[in-house]
Amino acid sequence: MNPLETAKKIKSMEIRGALEIALAAVESLRDYTKGYRGSTFIRDLEKQASLLKKSRPTAVSLPNAVDYVLYLAKHHDRQELPELIDKFMKEQREALFKLSKIGAKRIEDGDIILTHCNSTAVLETIREAAKTKRIHVICTETRPRNQGYLTASYLAKHKIPVTLILDSAVRSAIEHFGVKKILIGADTVAANGAVANKIGTSQIASIAHEFNIPFMVATETIKFSPQTFLGNLIEIEEREHTEIRPKMRGVTMWNPAFDFTPPEYIDIIITEDGIISPHMAYTILKEKFGWELK
Ligand code: RUB
């Protein structure tokens, strides 16, 4: 698929989730490179890259992955680029696999785990743990786009017990089911360890804090933001109010797609490089994004 079509699908959320949008974007740049016949490759590639980066603003995996491809393009021959992009994509899939193995160790037999939205990092971790442990997952519907239905169907397909709840039922469900852990994905991890994820995540974190329930984030390090290291703020995407409901006379609507959970509410961040505390985000950024920070 070409970058323009890919950007449209990311914007409309036909392709969604922080890892998937990053992989789709770099795959489209790979296809663009393979089919390129012009004479100003880097300049043209940069145009396609900026198109992709503008498609959704919050998940930093998208600009990180796209910028990495630009970096590769500037440091290698064009002929080598498709193979290097394939290697990068493979590494990202491996990162997901590794973090799921690491995260699964933090799940115990009999755990009741609450999740929000639809995260491949969360689902793969739960699926890995469920190979040897009994787990019951409580998942929120995740208004307005109802990504929780995807989560629930995936778990049901893999025969993992799952209960779907309304977003507003989190507090009640924690008490009713005796939830033991919260596990969520991430769109962006900032240098101070704050995590941007689907709107509603921070409310769940504050309830978990009140009940003293471990709040765990599962994320590949591609979702750590070097821009925040350099002082930039993360933009929270605001989507059309029609996602909430059709127009109502005399009523304005506000539809932010993500929110920030402060590091104080996060117990651990599970990455492919191991389990870290949110305050180690800074170290990961320095180690992993040297190429970007320079
Ligand atoms: C998806 C979302 C997910 C993260 C992590 O939001 O908030 O929790 O992107 O997902 P949206 P993953 O549906 O608006 O894209 O672990 O799959 O990268």
Tab-separated table of C-alpha atoms and ligand atoms in Angstrom:
chain	number	residue	atom	x	y	z
A	1	MET	CA	0.000	0.000	0.000
A	2	ASN	CA	1.296	3.508	-0.760
A	3	PRO	CA	1.944	6.101	1.990
A	4	LEU	CA	-1.090	8.252	1.075
A	5	GLU	CA	-3.538	5.338	1.327
A	6	THR	CA	-1.854	4.154	4.518
A	7	ALA	CA	-2.107	7.625	6.065
A	8	LYS	CA	-5.844	7.705	5.226
A	9	LYS	CA	-6.403	4.320	6.843
A	10	ILE	CA	-4.505	5.382	9.952
A	11	LYS	CA	-6.537	8.599	10.205
A	12	SER	CA	-9.848	6.785	9.820
A	13	MET	CA	-8.632	4.167	12.337
A	14	GLU	CA	-9.045	1.314	9.865
A	15	ILE	CA	-5.471	0.665	10.943
A	16	ARG	CA	-5.113	1.441	14.646
A	17	GLY	CA	-3.125	0.707	17.801
A	18	ALA	CA	0.292	2.256	18.385
A	19	LEU	CA	2.397	-0.637	17.103
A	20	GLU	CA	0.246	-1.439	14.077
A	21	ILE	CA	0.164	2.153	12.787
A	22	ALA	CA	3.960	2.384	13.047
A	23	LEU	CA	4.452	-0.890	11.177
A	24	ALA	CA	1.932	-0.004	8.476
A	25	ALA	CA	3.646	3.371	7.967
A	26	VAL	CA	7.134	1.952	7.525
A	27	GLU	CA	5.838	-0.830	5.300
A	28	SER	CA	4.330	1.805	3.001
A	29	LEU	CA	7.696	3.627	2.918
A	30	ARG	CA	9.354	0.347	1.996
A	31	ASP	CA	6.918	-0.149	-0.906
A	32	TYR	CA	7.413	3.477	-1.948
A	33	THR	CA	11.197	2.972	-1.979
A	34	LYS	CA	10.926	-0.199	-4.052
A	35	GLY	CA	8.778	1.493	-6.677
A	36	TYR	CA	10.670	4.814	-6.738
A	37	ARG	CA	11.861	5.952	-10.190
A	38	GLY	CA	12.617	9.668	-9.634
A	39	SER	CA	15.889	11.489	-8.959
A	40	THR	CA	15.243	13.338	-5.670
A	41	PHE	CA	14.670	10.332	-3.430
A	42	ILE	CA	15.396	11.758	0.034
A	43	ARG	CA	13.317	14.878	-0.578
A	44	ASP	CA	10.394	12.811	-1.917
A	45	LEU	CA	10.680	10.272	0.881
A	46	GLU	CA	10.589	13.111	3.426
A	47	LYS	CA	7.298	14.333	1.913
A	48	GLN	CA	5.745	10.875	2.260
A	49	ALA	CA	7.120	10.630	5.798
A	50	SER	CA	5.536	13.897	6.865
A	51	LEU	CA	2.188	12.814	5.391
A	52	LEU	CA	2.325	9.658	7.497
A	53	LYS	CA	3.438	11.440	10.664
A	54	LYS	CA	0.503	13.860	10.437
A	55	SER	CA	-2.082	11.069	10.219
A	56	ARG	CA	-2.387	10.637	14.015
A	57	PRO	CA	-0.595	12.861	16.510
A	58	THR	CA	-0.399	11.040	19.855
A	59	ALA	CA	1.241	7.624	19.429
A	60	VAL	CA	4.959	8.380	19.206
A	61	SER	CA	5.703	4.948	17.742
A	62	LEU	CA	4.554	6.438	14.427
A	63	PRO	CA	7.043	9.363	14.149
A	64	ASN	CA	9.760	7.274	15.822
A	65	ALA	CA	9.446	4.514	13.215
A	66	VAL	CA	9.122	6.922	10.288
A	67	ASP	CA	12.073	9.037	11.459
A	68	TYR	CA	14.141	5.887	11.828
A	69	VAL	CA	13.455	5.018	8.187
A	70	LEU	CA	14.557	8.534	7.176
A	71	TYR	CA	17.703	8.096	9.235
A	72	LEU	CA	18.391	4.767	7.492
A	73	ALA	CA	17.716	6.334	4.079
A	74	LYS	CA	20.265	9.080	4.759
A	75	HIS	CA	22.959	6.640	5.901
A	76	HIS	CA	22.580	3.802	3.362
A	77	ASP	CA	22.148	3.212	-0.358
A	78	ARG	CA	18.574	3.293	-1.595
A	79	GLN	CA	18.893	-0.333	-2.790
A	80	GLU	CA	19.624	-1.465	0.773
A	81	LEU	CA	16.660	0.363	2.338
A	82	PRO	CA	13.785	-2.138	1.771
A	83	GLU	CA	15.765	-4.891	3.454
A	84	LEU	CA	16.679	-2.618	6.376
A	85	ILE	CA	13.023	-1.681	6.810
A	86	ASP	CA	12.057	-5.364	6.830
A	87	LYS	CA	14.692	-5.947	9.502
A	88	PHE	CA	13.294	-3.096	11.602
A	89	MET	CA	9.743	-4.478	11.295
A	90	LYS	CA	10.945	-7.921	12.312
A	91	GLU	CA	12.693	-6.422	15.356
A	92	GLN	CA	9.452	-4.721	16.405
A	93	ARG	CA	7.512	-8.000	16.177
A	94	GLU	CA	10.275	-9.649	18.200
A	95	ALA	CA	10.057	-6.865	20.794
A	96	LEU	CA	6.343	-7.629	21.190
A	97	PHE	CA	7.116	-11.322	21.600
A	98	LYS	CA	9.883	-10.656	24.158
A	99	LEU	CA	7.850	-8.259	26.267
A	100	SER	CA	4.946	-10.715	26.345
A	101	LYS	CA	7.277	-13.386	27.799
A	102	ILE	CA	8.629	-10.938	30.387
A	103	GLY	CA	5.198	-9.553	31.287
A	104	ALA	CA	3.624	-13.008	31.595
A	105	LYS	CA	5.902	-13.696	34.565
A	106	ARG	CA	4.202	-10.868	36.467
A	107	ILE	CA	0.819	-12.544	36.105
A	108	GLU	CA	-0.079	-15.153	38.701
A	109	ASP	CA	-2.351	-18.151	38.598
A	110	GLY	CA	-5.872	-17.024	39.510
A	111	ASP	CA	-5.291	-13.348	38.658
A	112	ILE	CA	-8.205	-11.154	37.720
A	113	ILE	CA	-6.864	-8.495	35.379
A	114	LEU	CA	-8.589	-5.363	34.182
A	115	THR	CA	-7.642	-3.810	30.844
A	116	HIS	CA	-8.822	-0.855	28.798
A	117	CYS	CA	-8.995	-0.390	25.007
A	118	ASN	CA	-7.248	-2.822	22.679
A	119	SER	CA	-3.511	-3.290	22.967
A	120	THR	CA	-1.521	-6.013	21.217
A	121	ALA	CA	1.160	-5.730	23.930
A	122	VAL	CA	-1.459	-6.440	26.610
A	123	LEU	CA	-3.154	-9.227	24.680
A	124	GLU	CA	0.052	-11.052	23.824
A	125	THR	CA	1.181	-10.831	27.473
A	126	ILE	CA	-2.129	-12.237	28.696
A	127	ARG	CA	-2.140	-14.953	26.044
A	128	GLU	CA	1.387	-15.988	27.034
A	129	ALA	CA	0.463	-16.112	30.745
A	130	ALA	CA	-2.744	-18.021	30.014
A	131	LYS	CA	-0.704	-20.918	28.581
A	132	THR	CA	0.100	-21.995	32.138
A	133	LYS	CA	-2.142	-19.926	34.443
A	134	ARG	CA	-5.847	-19.391	35.016
A	135	ILE	CA	-6.711	-15.779	34.294
A	136	HIS	CA	-9.966	-13.855	34.161
A	137	VAL	CA	-9.893	-10.599	32.210
A	138	ILE	CA	-12.259	-7.705	32.777
A	139	CYS	CA	-12.291	-5.388	29.786
A	140	THR	CA	-13.944	-2.031	29.319
A	141	GLU	CA	-16.081	-1.246	26.317
A	142	THR	CA	-13.884	1.830	25.582
A	143	ARG	CA	-16.306	4.438	24.296
A	144	PRO	CA	-16.636	5.982	21.797
A	145	ARG	CA	-14.955	3.543	19.354
A	146	ASN	CA	-15.525	0.417	21.447
A	147	GLN	CA	-12.079	-1.123	20.976
A	148	GLY	CA	-12.933	-3.252	24.035
A	149	TYR	CA	-15.092	-5.405	21.759
A	150	LEU	CA	-11.935	-6.336	19.835
A	151	THR	CA	-10.179	-7.192	23.091
A	152	ALA	CA	-13.090	-9.291	24.345
A	153	SER	CA	-13.464	-11.183	21.041
A	154	TYR	CA	-9.742	-11.886	20.849
A	155	LEU	CA	-9.656	-13.301	24.377
A	156	ALA	CA	-12.821	-15.344	23.815
A	157	LYS	CA	-11.328	-16.731	20.593
A	158	HIS	CA	-8.316	-17.872	22.602
A	159	LYS	CA	-10.567	-19.375	25.292
A	160	ILE	CA	-9.452	-16.924	27.982
A	161	PRO	CA	-12.340	-16.035	30.332
A	162	VAL	CA	-13.358	-12.421	29.737
A	163	THR	CA	-16.077	-10.116	31.053
A	164	LEU	CA	-17.001	-6.952	29.159
A	165	ILE	CA	-18.036	-3.942	31.259
A	166	LEU	CA	-19.099	-0.356	30.706
A	167	ASP	CA	-16.304	2.200	31.091
A	168	SER	CA	-18.234	3.682	33.989
A	169	ALA	CA	-18.285	0.314	35.807
A	170	VAL	CA	-14.529	0.137	36.524
A	171	ARG	CA	-14.762	1.043	40.208
A	172	SER	CA	-17.668	-1.314	40.806
A	173	ALA	CA	-15.984	-4.118	38.861
A	174	ILE	CA	-12.775	-3.794	40.889
A	175	GLU	CA	-14.788	-4.406	44.050
A	176	HIS	CA	-17.207	-6.935	42.590
A	177	PHE	CA	-14.637	-9.211	40.933
A	178	GLY	CA	-11.730	-8.508	43.269
A	179	VAL	CA	-9.458	-7.280	40.455
A	180	LYS	CA	-5.806	-8.052	41.262
A	181	LYS	CA	-3.972	-6.124	38.539
A	182	ILE	CA	-4.481	-3.508	35.874
A	183	LEU	CA	-2.628	-4.049	32.599
A	184	ILE	CA	-2.753	-1.483	29.814
A	185	GLY	CA	-0.808	-0.597	26.675
A	186	ALA	CA	0.787	2.716	25.759
A	187	ASP	CA	0.746	5.161	22.902
A	188	THR	CA	3.600	7.216	24.273
A	189	VAL	CA	5.911	7.061	27.274
A	190	ALA	CA	7.307	10.483	28.179
A	191	ALA	CA	10.778	11.155	29.579
A	192	ASN	CA	9.311	11.628	33.085
A	193	GLY	CA	7.592	8.208	32.911
A	194	ALA	CA	4.063	9.503	32.271
A	195	VAL	CA	2.114	7.325	29.855
A	196	ALA	CA	-0.334	8.471	27.185
A	197	ASN	CA	-2.952	5.852	26.414
A	198	LYS	CA	-6.637	5.636	25.493
A	199	ILE	CA	-8.882	8.220	27.134
A	200	GLY	CA	-10.047	6.891	30.488
A	201	THR	CA	-6.765	5.184	31.368
A	202	SER	CA	-5.799	7.826	33.944
A	203	GLN	CA	-9.163	7.480	35.714
A	204	ILE	CA	-8.574	3.752	36.002
A	205	ALA	CA	-5.071	4.457	37.338
A	206	SER	CA	-6.361	6.723	40.056
A	207	ILE	CA	-8.944	4.124	41.116
A	208	ALA	CA	-6.212	1.442	41.133
A	209	HIS	CA	-4.126	3.755	43.312
A	210	GLU	CA	-7.000	4.162	45.747
A	211	PHE	CA	-7.455	0.363	45.981
A	212	ASN	CA	-3.704	-0.264	46.047
A	213	ILE	CA	-3.860	-2.498	42.963
A	214	PRO	CA	-0.699	-2.795	40.819
A	215	PHE	CA	-0.982	-0.711	37.655
A	216	MET	CA	1.200	-2.167	34.890
A	217	VAL	CA	1.953	-0.842	31.405
A	218	ALA	CA	3.063	-3.143	28.562
A	219	THR	CA	4.923	-1.372	25.778
A	220	GLU	CA	7.709	-1.758	23.262
A	221	THR	CA	10.457	0.859	23.645
A	222	ILE	CA	9.551	2.274	20.208
A	223	LYS	CA	6.772	4.081	22.120
A	224	PHE	CA	9.204	6.096	24.262
A	225	SER	CA	9.321	9.712	23.165
A	226	PRO	CA	12.703	11.358	22.480
A	227	GLN	CA	10.859	14.621	21.752
A	228	THR	CA	9.752	14.833	25.401
A	229	PHE	CA	13.383	14.383	26.417
A	230	LEU	CA	14.086	17.553	24.459
A	231	GLY	CA	11.263	19.409	26.198
A	232	ASN	CA	8.443	19.035	23.674
A	233	LEU	CA	4.929	18.260	24.837
A	234	ILE	CA	2.836	15.367	23.522
A	235	GLU	CA	-0.210	16.363	21.553
A	236	ILE	CA	-3.447	14.711	22.614
A	237	GLU	CA	-5.565	13.916	19.582
A	238	GLU	CA	-9.063	15.395	19.543
A	239	ARG	CA	-11.460	13.528	17.288
A	240	GLU	CA	-14.798	14.436	15.729
A	241	HIS	CA	-17.694	14.871	18.173
A	242	THR	CA	-19.780	12.646	15.885
A	243	GLU	CA	-17.889	9.711	17.415
A	244	ILE	CA	-19.674	10.554	20.695
A	245	ARG	CA	-23.108	11.047	19.100
A	246	PRO	CA	-24.787	13.095	16.358
A	247	LYS	CA	-25.177	16.822	16.870
A	248	MET	CA	-27.451	17.979	19.730
A	249	ARG	CA	-28.916	21.441	19.559
A	250	GLY	CA	-27.278	23.793	22.076
A	251	VAL	CA	-24.704	21.209	23.195
A	252	THR	CA	-20.969	21.256	22.488
A	253	MET	CA	-18.979	18.023	22.674
A	254	TRP	CA	-15.340	17.306	23.411
A	255	ASN	CA	-13.713	14.082	22.285
A	256	PRO	CA	-10.034	13.680	23.288
A	257	ALA	CA	-8.770	10.241	22.247
A	258	PHE	CA	-6.013	9.853	24.860
A	259	ASP	CA	-4.979	10.983	28.325
A	260	PHE	CA	-1.884	10.971	30.511
A	261	THR	CA	-1.345	8.750	33.508
A	262	PRO	CA	1.213	10.307	35.854
A	263	PRO	CA	4.269	8.203	36.805
A	264	GLU	CA	3.183	8.170	40.484
A	265	TYR	CA	0.254	5.927	39.514
A	266	ILE	CA	2.348	3.468	37.486
A	267	ASP	CA	4.013	0.548	39.264
A	268	ILE	CA	5.939	-1.015	36.401
A	269	ILE	CA	6.511	-0.655	32.690
A	270	ILE	CA	7.055	-3.955	30.890
A	271	THR	CA	9.315	-3.616	27.838
A	272	GLU	CA	11.261	-5.986	25.589
A	273	ASP	CA	14.365	-4.950	27.527
A	274	GLY	CA	12.890	-5.875	30.893
A	275	ILE	CA	10.715	-4.421	33.616
A	276	ILE	CA	11.431	-0.825	34.523
A	277	SER	CA	9.996	1.710	36.918
A	278	PRO	CA	8.506	4.770	35.165
A	279	HIS	CA	11.400	6.858	36.455
A	280	MET	CA	13.770	4.844	34.257
A	281	ALA	CA	12.117	6.105	31.073
A	282	TYR	CA	14.875	8.710	30.836
A	283	THR	CA	17.576	6.004	30.779
A	284	ILE	CA	15.776	3.995	28.078
A	285	LEU	CA	15.502	7.120	25.945
A	286	LYS	CA	19.204	7.846	26.224
A	287	GLU	CA	20.141	4.269	25.393
A	288	LYS	CA	17.687	3.616	22.578
A	289	PHE	CA	17.326	6.933	20.838
A	290	GLY	CA	20.911	8.131	20.611
A	291	TRP	CA	20.493	8.362	16.805
A	292	GLU	CA	17.452	10.630	17.191
A	293	LEU	CA	18.728	12.799	20.038
A	294	LYS	CA	21.901	13.648	18.131
B	1	RUB	C1	-5.219	2.335	21.002
B	1	RUB	C2	-4.629	2.361	22.379
B	1	RUB	C3	-3.729	1.215	22.749
B	1	RUB	C4	-2.280	1.608	22.447
B	1	RUB	C5	-1.335	0.426	22.570
B	1	RUB	O1	-5.895	3.527	20.678
B	1	RUB	O2	-4.794	3.285	23.147
B	1	RUB	O3	-3.824	0.931	24.110
B	1	RUB	O4	-2.199	2.116	21.134
B	1	RUB	O5	-1.656	-0.522	21.579
B	1	RUB	P1	-6.563	3.662	19.226
B	1	RUB	P2	-0.596	-1.600	21.064
B	1	RUB	O6	-7.592	2.589	19.102
B	1	RUB	O7	-7.172	5.036	19.239
B	1	RUB	O8	-5.465	3.530	18.202
B	1	RUB	O9	-0.108	-2.336	22.280
B	1	RUB	O10	-1.394	-2.486	20.131
B	1	RUB	O11	0.486	-0.882	20.353
